[in-house]
PDB file of C-alpha atoms in Angstrom:
ATOM      1  CA  MET A 241      21.623  16.349  -7.891  1.00 44.00           C
ATOM      2  CA  THR A 242      23.898  13.299  -8.189  1.00 43.00           C
ATOM      3  CA  LEU A 243      22.400   9.800  -8.108  1.00 39.00           C
ATOM      4  CA  THR A 244      24.001   9.199  -4.717  1.00 39.00           C
ATOM      5  CA  LYS A 245      22.388  12.353  -3.204  1.00 42.00           C
ATOM      6  CA  MET A 246      19.061  11.346  -4.902  1.00 39.00           C
ATOM      7  CA  ARG A 247      19.262   7.770  -3.320  1.00 40.00           C
ATOM      8  CA  THR A 248      20.234   9.132   0.056  1.00 39.00           C
ATOM      9  CA  ALA A 249      17.321  11.712   0.073  1.00 42.00           C
ATOM     10  CA  ALA A 250      14.891   8.802  -1.167  1.00 42.00           C
ATOM     11  CA  ALA A 251      16.077   6.414   1.423  1.00 41.00           C
ATOM     12  CA  SER A 252      15.746   8.974   4.157  1.00 39.00           C
ATOM     13  CA  SER A 253      12.234   9.760   3.026  1.00 41.00           C
ATOM     14  CA  LEU A 254      11.213   6.160   2.951  1.00 43.00           C
ATOM     15  CA  ALA A 255      12.808   5.542   6.364  1.00 39.00           C
ATOM     16  CA  ALA A 256      10.755   8.367   7.834  1.00 36.00           C
ATOM     17  CA  ALA A 257       7.685   7.052   6.228  1.00 41.00           C
ATOM     18  CA  GLY A 258       8.295   3.534   7.492  1.00 43.00           C
ATOM     19  CA  LEU A 259       8.918   4.759  10.950  1.00 34.00           C
ATOM     20  CA  LEU A 260       5.696   7.032  10.864  1.00 33.00           C
ATOM     21  CA  PHE A 261       3.717   3.754   9.770  1.00 36.00           C
ATOM     22  CA  SER A 262       5.093   1.818  12.584  1.00 35.00           C
ATOM     23  CA  LEU A 263       4.460   4.617  15.023  1.00 30.00           C
ATOM     24  CA  ALA A 264       0.990   5.094  13.856  1.00 33.00           C
ATOM     25  CA  ALA A 265       0.230   1.492  14.311  1.00 35.00           C
ATOM     26  CA  CYS A 266       1.541   1.500  17.908  1.00 33.00           C
ATOM     27  CA  SER A 267      -0.454   4.555  18.853  1.00 31.00           C
ATOM     28  CA  ALA A 268      -3.897   3.289  17.579  1.00 33.00           C
ATOM     29  CA  PRO A 269      -6.308   2.923  20.533  1.00 31.00           C
ATOM     30  CA  ALA A 270      -6.767  -0.723  21.757  1.00 30.00           C
ATOM     31  CA  ALA A 271     -10.560  -0.321  21.015  1.00 30.00           C
ATOM     32  CA  THR A 272      -9.948  -0.187  17.191  1.00 29.00           C
ATOM     33  CA  GLN A 273      -7.672  -3.135  17.219  1.00 30.00           C
ATOM     34  CA  PRO A 274      -9.917  -6.258  16.613  1.00 31.00           C
ATOM     35  CA  THR A 275      -8.708  -9.582  17.758  1.00 31.00           C
ATOM     36  CA  THR A 276      -7.057 -11.695  15.352  1.00 32.00           C
ATOM     37  CA  SER A 277      -8.134 -15.090  14.312  1.00 34.00           C
ATOM     38  CA  ALA A 278      -6.088 -17.769  12.978  1.00 36.00           C
ATOM     39  CA  PRO A 279      -6.791 -18.379   9.159  1.00 36.00           C
ATOM     40  CA  SER A 280      -7.950 -21.682   8.295  1.00 35.00           C
ATOM     41  CA  PRO A 281      -5.347 -24.443   7.657  1.00 34.00           C
ATOM     42  CA  SER A 282      -5.447 -24.287   3.845  1.00 36.00           C
ATOM     43  CA  ALA A 283      -5.649 -21.382   1.209  1.00 40.00           C
ATOM     44  CA  ALA A 284      -7.589 -22.201  -1.997  1.00 40.00           C
ATOM     45  CA  THR A 285      -5.587 -20.912  -5.087  1.00 40.00           C
ATOM     46  CA  SER A 286      -7.539 -19.006  -7.506  1.00 36.00           C
ATOM     47  CA  SER A 287      -7.178 -19.278 -11.261  1.00 45.00           C
ATOM     48  CA  ALA A 288      -7.980 -15.764 -11.901  1.00 46.00           C
ATOM     49  CA  ALA A 289      -7.502 -12.530 -10.289  1.00 58.00           C
ATOM     50  CA  ASP A 290     -11.251 -11.478 -10.463  1.00 63.00           C
ATOM     51  CA  ALA A 291     -12.588 -14.794  -9.058  1.00 71.00           C
ATOM     52  CA  PRO A 292     -15.021 -14.296  -6.061  1.00 81.00           C
ATOM     53  CA  CYS A 293     -13.336 -14.869  -2.687  1.00 91.00           C
ATOM     54  CA  ASP A 294     -15.286 -15.074   0.733  1.00 89.00           C
ATOM     55  CA  GLY A 295     -12.068 -14.563   2.669  1.00 96.00           C
ATOM     56  CA  VAL A 296      -9.119 -12.239   1.690  1.00 97.00           C
ATOM     57  CA  LYS A 297      -7.972 -12.211  -1.850  1.00 97.00           C
ATOM     58  CA  VAL A 298      -4.092 -11.993  -1.861  1.00 97.00           C
ATOM     59  CA  ILE A 299      -2.485 -10.833  -5.090  1.00 97.00           C
ATOM     60  CA  VAL A 300       1.203 -10.663  -5.692  1.00 97.00           C
ATOM     61  CA  ASP A 301       2.040  -8.840  -8.943  1.00 96.00           C
ATOM     62  CA  SER A 302       5.802  -8.435  -9.855  1.00 95.00           C
ATOM     63  CA  GLY A 303       4.715  -5.623 -12.103  1.00 94.00           C
ATOM     64  CA  ALA A 304       7.488  -4.027 -13.964  1.00 87.00           C
ATOM     65  CA  LEU A 305       9.939  -6.902 -12.968  1.00 92.00           C
ATOM     66  CA  LYS A 306       7.833  -9.409 -14.786  1.00 91.00           C
ATOM     67  CA  GLN A 307       9.064 -12.317 -12.592  1.00 91.00           C
ATOM     68  CA  GLU A 308       6.442 -14.964 -12.558  1.00 90.00           C
ATOM     69  CA  ALA A 309       8.093 -16.781  -9.650  1.00 86.00           C
ATOM     70  CA  ALA A 310       6.528 -14.125  -7.392  1.00 90.00           C
ATOM     71  CA  ASP A 311       3.105 -13.679  -9.028  1.00 94.00           C
ATOM     72  CA  THR A 312       0.011 -15.333  -7.517  1.00 94.00           C
ATOM     73  CA  THR A 313      -3.516 -14.879  -6.685  1.00 96.00           C
ATOM     74  CA  VAL A 314      -4.892 -16.854  -3.645  1.00 96.00           C
ATOM     75  CA  CYS A 315      -8.079 -16.612  -1.597  1.00 97.00           C
ATOM     76  CA  VAL A 316      -7.269 -17.086   2.137  1.00 97.00           C
ATOM     77  CA  PRO A 317     -10.419 -18.061   4.118  1.00 96.00           C
ATOM     78  CA  VAL A 318     -10.790 -15.875   7.165  1.00 96.00           C
ATOM     79  CA  ASP A 319     -13.829 -14.839   9.109  1.00 94.00           C
ATOM     80  CA  GLU A 320     -12.686 -11.864  10.932  1.00 96.00           C
ATOM     81  CA  PRO A 321     -10.039  -9.232  10.674  1.00 97.00           C
ATOM     82  CA  THR A 322      -6.629 -10.769  10.532  1.00 97.00           C
ATOM     83  CA  VAL A 323      -3.071  -9.353  10.352  1.00 97.00           C
ATOM     84  CA  ALA A 324      -1.695  -9.098   6.909  1.00 97.00           C
ATOM     85  CA  ALA A 325       1.458 -11.095   7.653  1.00 96.00           C
ATOM     86  CA  GLU A 326      -0.575 -14.007   8.890  1.00 97.00           C
ATOM     87  CA  ILE A 327      -2.759 -13.833   5.774  1.00 97.00           C
ATOM     88  CA  LEU A 328       0.350 -13.925   3.544  1.00 97.00           C
ATOM     89  CA  GLU A 329       1.812 -16.865   5.509  1.00 96.00           C
ATOM     90  CA  GLU A 330      -1.385 -18.786   5.011  1.00 97.00           C
ATOM     91  CA  ALA A 331      -1.208 -17.975   1.305  1.00 97.00           C
ATOM     92  CA  ASP A 332       2.378 -19.417   1.147  1.00 97.00           C
ATOM     93  CA  VAL A 333       3.563 -15.911   0.106  1.00 96.00           C
ATOM     94  CA  GLU A 334       7.127 -15.571   1.565  1.00 96.00           C
ATOM     95  CA  THR A 335       8.214 -12.018   2.369  1.00 96.00           C
ATOM     96  CA  GLU A 336      11.671 -10.857   3.496  1.00 96.00           C
ATOM     97  CA  GLY A 337      12.246  -7.531   5.154  1.00 94.00           C
ATOM     98  CA  THR A 338      15.464  -5.590   5.214  1.00 95.00           C
ATOM     99  CA  THR A 339      18.410  -6.069   7.679  1.00 95.00           C
ATOM    100  CA  GLN A 340      17.460  -2.735   9.423  1.00 94.00           C
ATOM    101  CA  TYR A 341      13.613  -3.122   9.127  1.00 90.00           C
ATOM    102  CA  PRO A 342      12.928  -6.985   9.223  1.00 90.00           C
ATOM    103  CA  THR A 343       9.162  -6.820   9.815  1.00 84.00           C
ATOM    104  CA  GLU A 344       8.292  -3.220   8.841  1.00 83.00           C
ATOM    105  CA  LEU A 345       9.295  -3.252   5.097  1.00 88.00           C
ATOM    106  CA  VAL A 346       9.106  -5.835   2.335  1.00 94.00           C
ATOM    107  CA  CYS A 347      12.242  -6.265   0.280  1.00 96.00           C
ATOM    108  CA  ARG A 348      11.621  -9.577  -1.453  1.00 96.00           C
ATOM    109  CA  VAL A 349       8.399 -11.555  -2.166  1.00 97.00           C
ATOM    110  CA  ASN A 350       8.876 -15.213  -2.948  1.00 95.00           C
ATOM    111  CA  GLY A 351      12.594 -14.449  -3.626  1.00 95.00           C
ATOM    112  CA  VAL A 352      12.000 -11.637  -5.975  1.00 96.00           C
ATOM    113  CA  PRO A 353      13.895  -9.614  -6.791  1.00 97.00           C
ATOM    114  CA  ALA A 354      16.843 -11.924  -6.234  1.00 95.00           C
ATOM    115  CA  ALA A 355      20.009 -10.335  -4.993  1.00 94.00           C
ATOM    116  CA  ASP A 356      21.737 -11.055  -8.272  1.00 95.00           C
ATOM    117  CA  PHE A 357      18.814  -9.618 -10.488  1.00 95.00           C
ATOM    118  CA  ASP A 358      19.483  -6.511 -12.304  1.00 96.00           C
ATOM    119  CA  ILE A 359      16.458  -4.177 -11.965  1.00 96.00           C
ATOM    120  CA  THR A 360      16.380  -1.856 -14.925  1.00 94.00           C
ATOM    121  CA  HIS A 361      15.245   1.675 -14.237  1.00 95.00           C
ATOM    122  CA  LYS A 362      15.566   5.025 -16.017  1.00 95.00           C
ATOM    123  CA  GLU A 363      18.903   5.679 -14.476  1.00 93.00           C
ATOM    124  CA  GLY A 364      20.565   2.355 -15.381  1.00 94.00           C
ATOM    125  CA  THR A 365      20.384  -0.918 -13.314  1.00 95.00           C
ATOM    126  CA  TYR A 366      20.210  -1.611  -9.641  1.00 95.00           C
ATOM    127  CA  ARG A 367      20.531  -4.717  -7.465  1.00 95.00           C
ATOM    128  CA  GLU A 368      18.508  -4.937  -4.265  1.00 96.00           C
ATOM    129  CA  GLU A 369      20.618  -5.826  -1.218  1.00 95.00           C
ATOM    130  CA  CYS A 370      17.888  -5.592   1.552  1.00 96.00           C
ATOM    131  CA  GLY A 371      20.176  -3.650   3.828  1.00 95.00           C
ATOM    132  CA  SER A 372      18.048  -0.731   5.039  1.00 92.00           C
ATOM    133  CA  MET A 373      15.496   0.943   2.822  1.00 92.00           C
ATOM    134  CA  PRO A 374      14.581  -0.445  -0.627  1.00 93.00           C
ATOM    135  CA  ALA A 375      15.365   2.075  -3.508  1.00 93.00           C
ATOM    136  CA  ALA A 376      12.854   4.827  -3.908  1.00 94.00           C
ATOM    137  CA  PHE A 377      12.404   3.851  -7.549  1.00 95.00           C
ATOM    138  CA  ALA A 378      12.051   0.096  -7.164  1.00 96.00           C
ATOM    139  CA  TYR A 379       9.999  -1.405  -4.392  1.00 96.00           C
ATOM    140  CA  TRP A 380       7.202  -3.579  -3.256  1.00 96.00           C
ATOM    141  CA  ALA A 381       4.167  -1.546  -2.445  1.00 95.00           C
ATOM    142  CA  LEU A 382       1.309  -2.802  -0.149  1.00 96.00           C
ATOM    143  CA  TRP A 383      -2.217  -2.102  -1.301  1.00 97.00           C
ATOM    144  CA  VAL A 384      -5.647  -2.695   0.221  1.00 97.00           C
ATOM    145  CA  LYS A 385      -8.989  -2.869  -1.381  1.00 96.00           C
ATOM    146  CA  PRO A 386     -12.302  -2.969   0.432  1.00 94.00           C
ATOM    147  CA  ALA A 387     -14.982  -5.313  -0.714  1.00 88.00           C
ATOM    148  CA  SER A 388     -16.821  -2.441  -2.534  1.00 88.00           C
ATOM    149  CA  GLY A 389     -14.134   0.193  -3.150  1.00 91.00           C
ATOM    150  CA  GLU A 390     -11.050   1.336  -4.868  1.00 95.00           C
ATOM    151  CA  TRP A 391      -7.377   0.234  -4.074  1.00 97.00           C
ATOM    152  CA  ALA A 392      -5.696   2.436  -1.505  1.00 96.00           C
ATOM    153  CA  TYR A 393      -1.979   2.514  -0.458  1.00 95.00           C
ATOM    154  CA  ALA A 394      -1.726   0.683   2.906  1.00 95.00           C
ATOM    155  CA  GLN A 395      -1.119   3.063   5.784  1.00 93.00           C
ATOM    156  CA  GLU A 396       0.374   0.346   7.969  1.00 92.00           C
ATOM    157  CA  GLY A 397       2.942  -2.471   7.467  1.00 90.00           C
ATOM    158  CA  LEU A 398       2.345  -6.323   7.305  1.00 93.00           C
ATOM    159  CA  ALA A 399       2.841  -6.750  11.018  1.00 92.00           C
ATOM    160  CA  THR A 400       0.048  -4.379  12.045  1.00 93.00           C
ATOM    161  CA  LEU A 401      -2.274  -4.084   9.169  1.00 95.00           C
ATOM    162  CA  LYS A 402      -5.602  -5.993   9.562  1.00 97.00           C
ATOM    163  CA  VAL A 403      -7.546  -7.156   6.508  1.00 97.00           C
ATOM    164  CA  SER A 404     -11.183  -8.264   6.811  1.00 96.00           C
ATOM    165  CA  PRO A 405     -13.082 -10.845   4.832  1.00 97.00           C
ATOM    166  CA  GLY A 406     -14.153  -9.508   1.386  1.00 96.00           C
ATOM    167  CA  GLU A 407     -11.041  -7.309   1.124  1.00 96.00           C
ATOM    168  CA  SER A 408      -8.047  -7.792  -1.194  1.00 96.00           C
ATOM    169  CA  LEU A 409      -4.414  -7.407  -0.337  1.00 97.00           C
ATOM    170  CA  GLU A 410      -1.842  -6.725  -3.013  1.00 97.00           C
ATOM    171  CA  LEU A 411       1.905  -6.635  -3.059  1.00 97.00           C
ATOM    172  CA  LEU A 412       2.873  -4.784  -6.300  1.00 97.00           C
ATOM    173  CA  PHE A 413       6.484  -4.126  -7.466  1.00 97.00           C
ATOM    174  CA  THR A 414       6.968  -0.742  -8.830  1.00 96.00           C
ATOM    175  CA  VAL A 415       9.831   0.645 -10.920  1.00 96.00           C
ATOM    176  CA  ASP A 416       9.963   4.314 -11.734  1.00 96.00           C
ATOM    177  CA  GLY A 417       6.488   4.776 -10.507  1.00 94.00           C
ATOM    178  CA  GLU A 418       5.133   2.016 -12.906  1.00 95.00           C
ATOM    179  CA  PRO A 419       2.650   0.381 -12.288  1.00 94.00           C
ATOM    180  CA  ALA A 420       1.385   3.192 -10.210  1.00 92.00           C
ATOM    181  CA  ALA A 421      -1.518   1.146  -8.628  1.00 93.00           C
ATOM    182  CA  PRO A 422      -3.033  -2.435  -8.901  1.00 94.00           C
ATOM    183  CA  ALA A 423      -4.636  -3.226 -12.271  1.00 87.00           C
ATOM    184  CA  ALA A 424      -7.978  -4.309 -11.081  1.00 73.00           C
TER     185      ALA A 424
END
């Protein structure tokens, strides 16, 4: 299979998954959708990823890219379930979607990967253009961790996913499947 065919197949699969996540969010019954509260005006920056947080701990890990400009750990004070996009905004984490999916997908976080940055992967190098679907081998993954549980891949996007106090939210950049999940 050629690289072009692999990219096309991967993009199609990711597009279907993104659409499925969006549709699933729209079809959830209203009774399960708690009201959103506005996070408090300032987020407290944590010096360590394992520091306690009474709100939602936000972690951005550029993973395989090793781009410190994106990396951060912040505790965002919230007192009820809040939409992930609002939590990231309060944490001063800037996300950029794609042209085709501006709010459903994450293409860049805090400018990473930059449009002129060569992402090295097992097939060579790649530059993210943020046109439609990010490459299947190089992308930002959204993870959620309950207060006393394990990390799980988010089943919704930033615009619909609600995160509760005591939970953690992580954006992790993965290249060729590494890292496969958040570290802690």
